Phi, psi and omega in degrees: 000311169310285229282332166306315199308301186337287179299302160338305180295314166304315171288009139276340193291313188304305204290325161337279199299291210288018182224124182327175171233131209292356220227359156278142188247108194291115196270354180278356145252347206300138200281134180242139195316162186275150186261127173274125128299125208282152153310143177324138163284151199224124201282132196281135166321126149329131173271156166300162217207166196202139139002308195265352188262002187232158204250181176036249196313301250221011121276346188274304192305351180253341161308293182315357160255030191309092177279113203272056209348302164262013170235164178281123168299168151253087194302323181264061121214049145260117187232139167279112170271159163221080190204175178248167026254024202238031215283155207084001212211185198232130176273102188243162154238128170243164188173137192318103196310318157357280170277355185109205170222353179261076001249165203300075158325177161055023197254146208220149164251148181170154201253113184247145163227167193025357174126008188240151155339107182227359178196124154250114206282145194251140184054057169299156145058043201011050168113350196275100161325355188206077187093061173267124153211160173277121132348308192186168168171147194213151154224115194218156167272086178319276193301356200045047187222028153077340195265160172313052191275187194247154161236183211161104150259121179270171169219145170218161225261100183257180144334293167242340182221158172282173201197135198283167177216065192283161160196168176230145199230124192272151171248114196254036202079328179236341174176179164275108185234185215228165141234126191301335190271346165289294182280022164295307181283020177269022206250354170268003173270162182224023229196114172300296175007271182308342207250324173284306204287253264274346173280331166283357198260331198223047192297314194308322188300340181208021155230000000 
């Protein structure tokens, strides 16, 4: 009798071990959860926005729609400044409609605040009067003294070639002044560059 029981017992402990287990899982087919996808991003609205409520571009663009009455603005040398004493307000170039803009003859600079005149820069284009235009033109502070001054490479209309007519325009708190005599000596420059190292290089000559 021990001895069936004996066997009986073994032959379930074997039949144990050889039979799978309901709580194993193949991972080698088993399915991997689904990944969500987000929604697309929805790019946020501009709020509105005005000329006078924005700073750099979308003020230089409302300077160049000045109306400068019988004369022409000149857009690539027109700017919106913010520095003092001329804070607000427009870098304007005008010039006689007459000749075109290639290049803008007759052209005269000067400082609008509200669409209206406030500053004429004196003795442009160092006295020469006639088939004149700015090149180029910047505002860095020549002197360290914390104010803006202006530069202005003119070109004027010569016998067989143009020719330069540079100045430097001091910013002295209240407006700009010049020395004619100083700026005789930009005329070999073709650069706002050259004409600042050389006026920071040779400050006693124009401060």
């Amino acid at each position: 009798m021990l001895r069936y029981l004996s066997f009986f017992l073994i032959f379930i402990l074997i039949s144990a071990c050889t039979l799978p287990s309901r709580q194993q899982v193949d991972v080698t087919t088993a399915t991997p959860p689904p990944t969500a996808t987000p929604f697309p991003s929805q790019t946020p609205a501009m709020p509105d926005s005005t000329p006078e409520e924005t700073a750099g571009q979308s003020a230089t663009l409302k300077c160049q729609g000045i109306d400068a009455g019988d004369q022409k603005v000149y857009k690539k040398q027109t700017f919106a400044i913010d520095f003092e004493p001329f804070r607000g307000s427009c870098f304007v170039t005008t010039h006689d409609p007459q000749f075109g803009d290639d290049p803008p003859l007759q052209s005269e600079y000067a400082i609008y605040k509200n669409g209206k005149k406030v500053f004429d820069f004196p003795n442009q284009f160092n006295g020469v009067n006639f088939g004149c235009w700015p090149e180029a033109v910047a505002f860095q502070d020549l002197n360290g003294d914390k104010r803006n001054d202006v530069i202005v490479v003119g070109k004027c209309s010569g016998k067989s070639a143009t020719y330069n007519e540079n100045s430097v325009f001091i910013n002295d708190g209240t407006g700009f002044t010049s020395r004619d005599d100083a700026n005789m000596a930009l005329g070999e420059f073709g650069t706002v560059r050259q004409v600042a190292d050389f006026v920071k290089e040779n400050r006693a000559m124009f401060f």
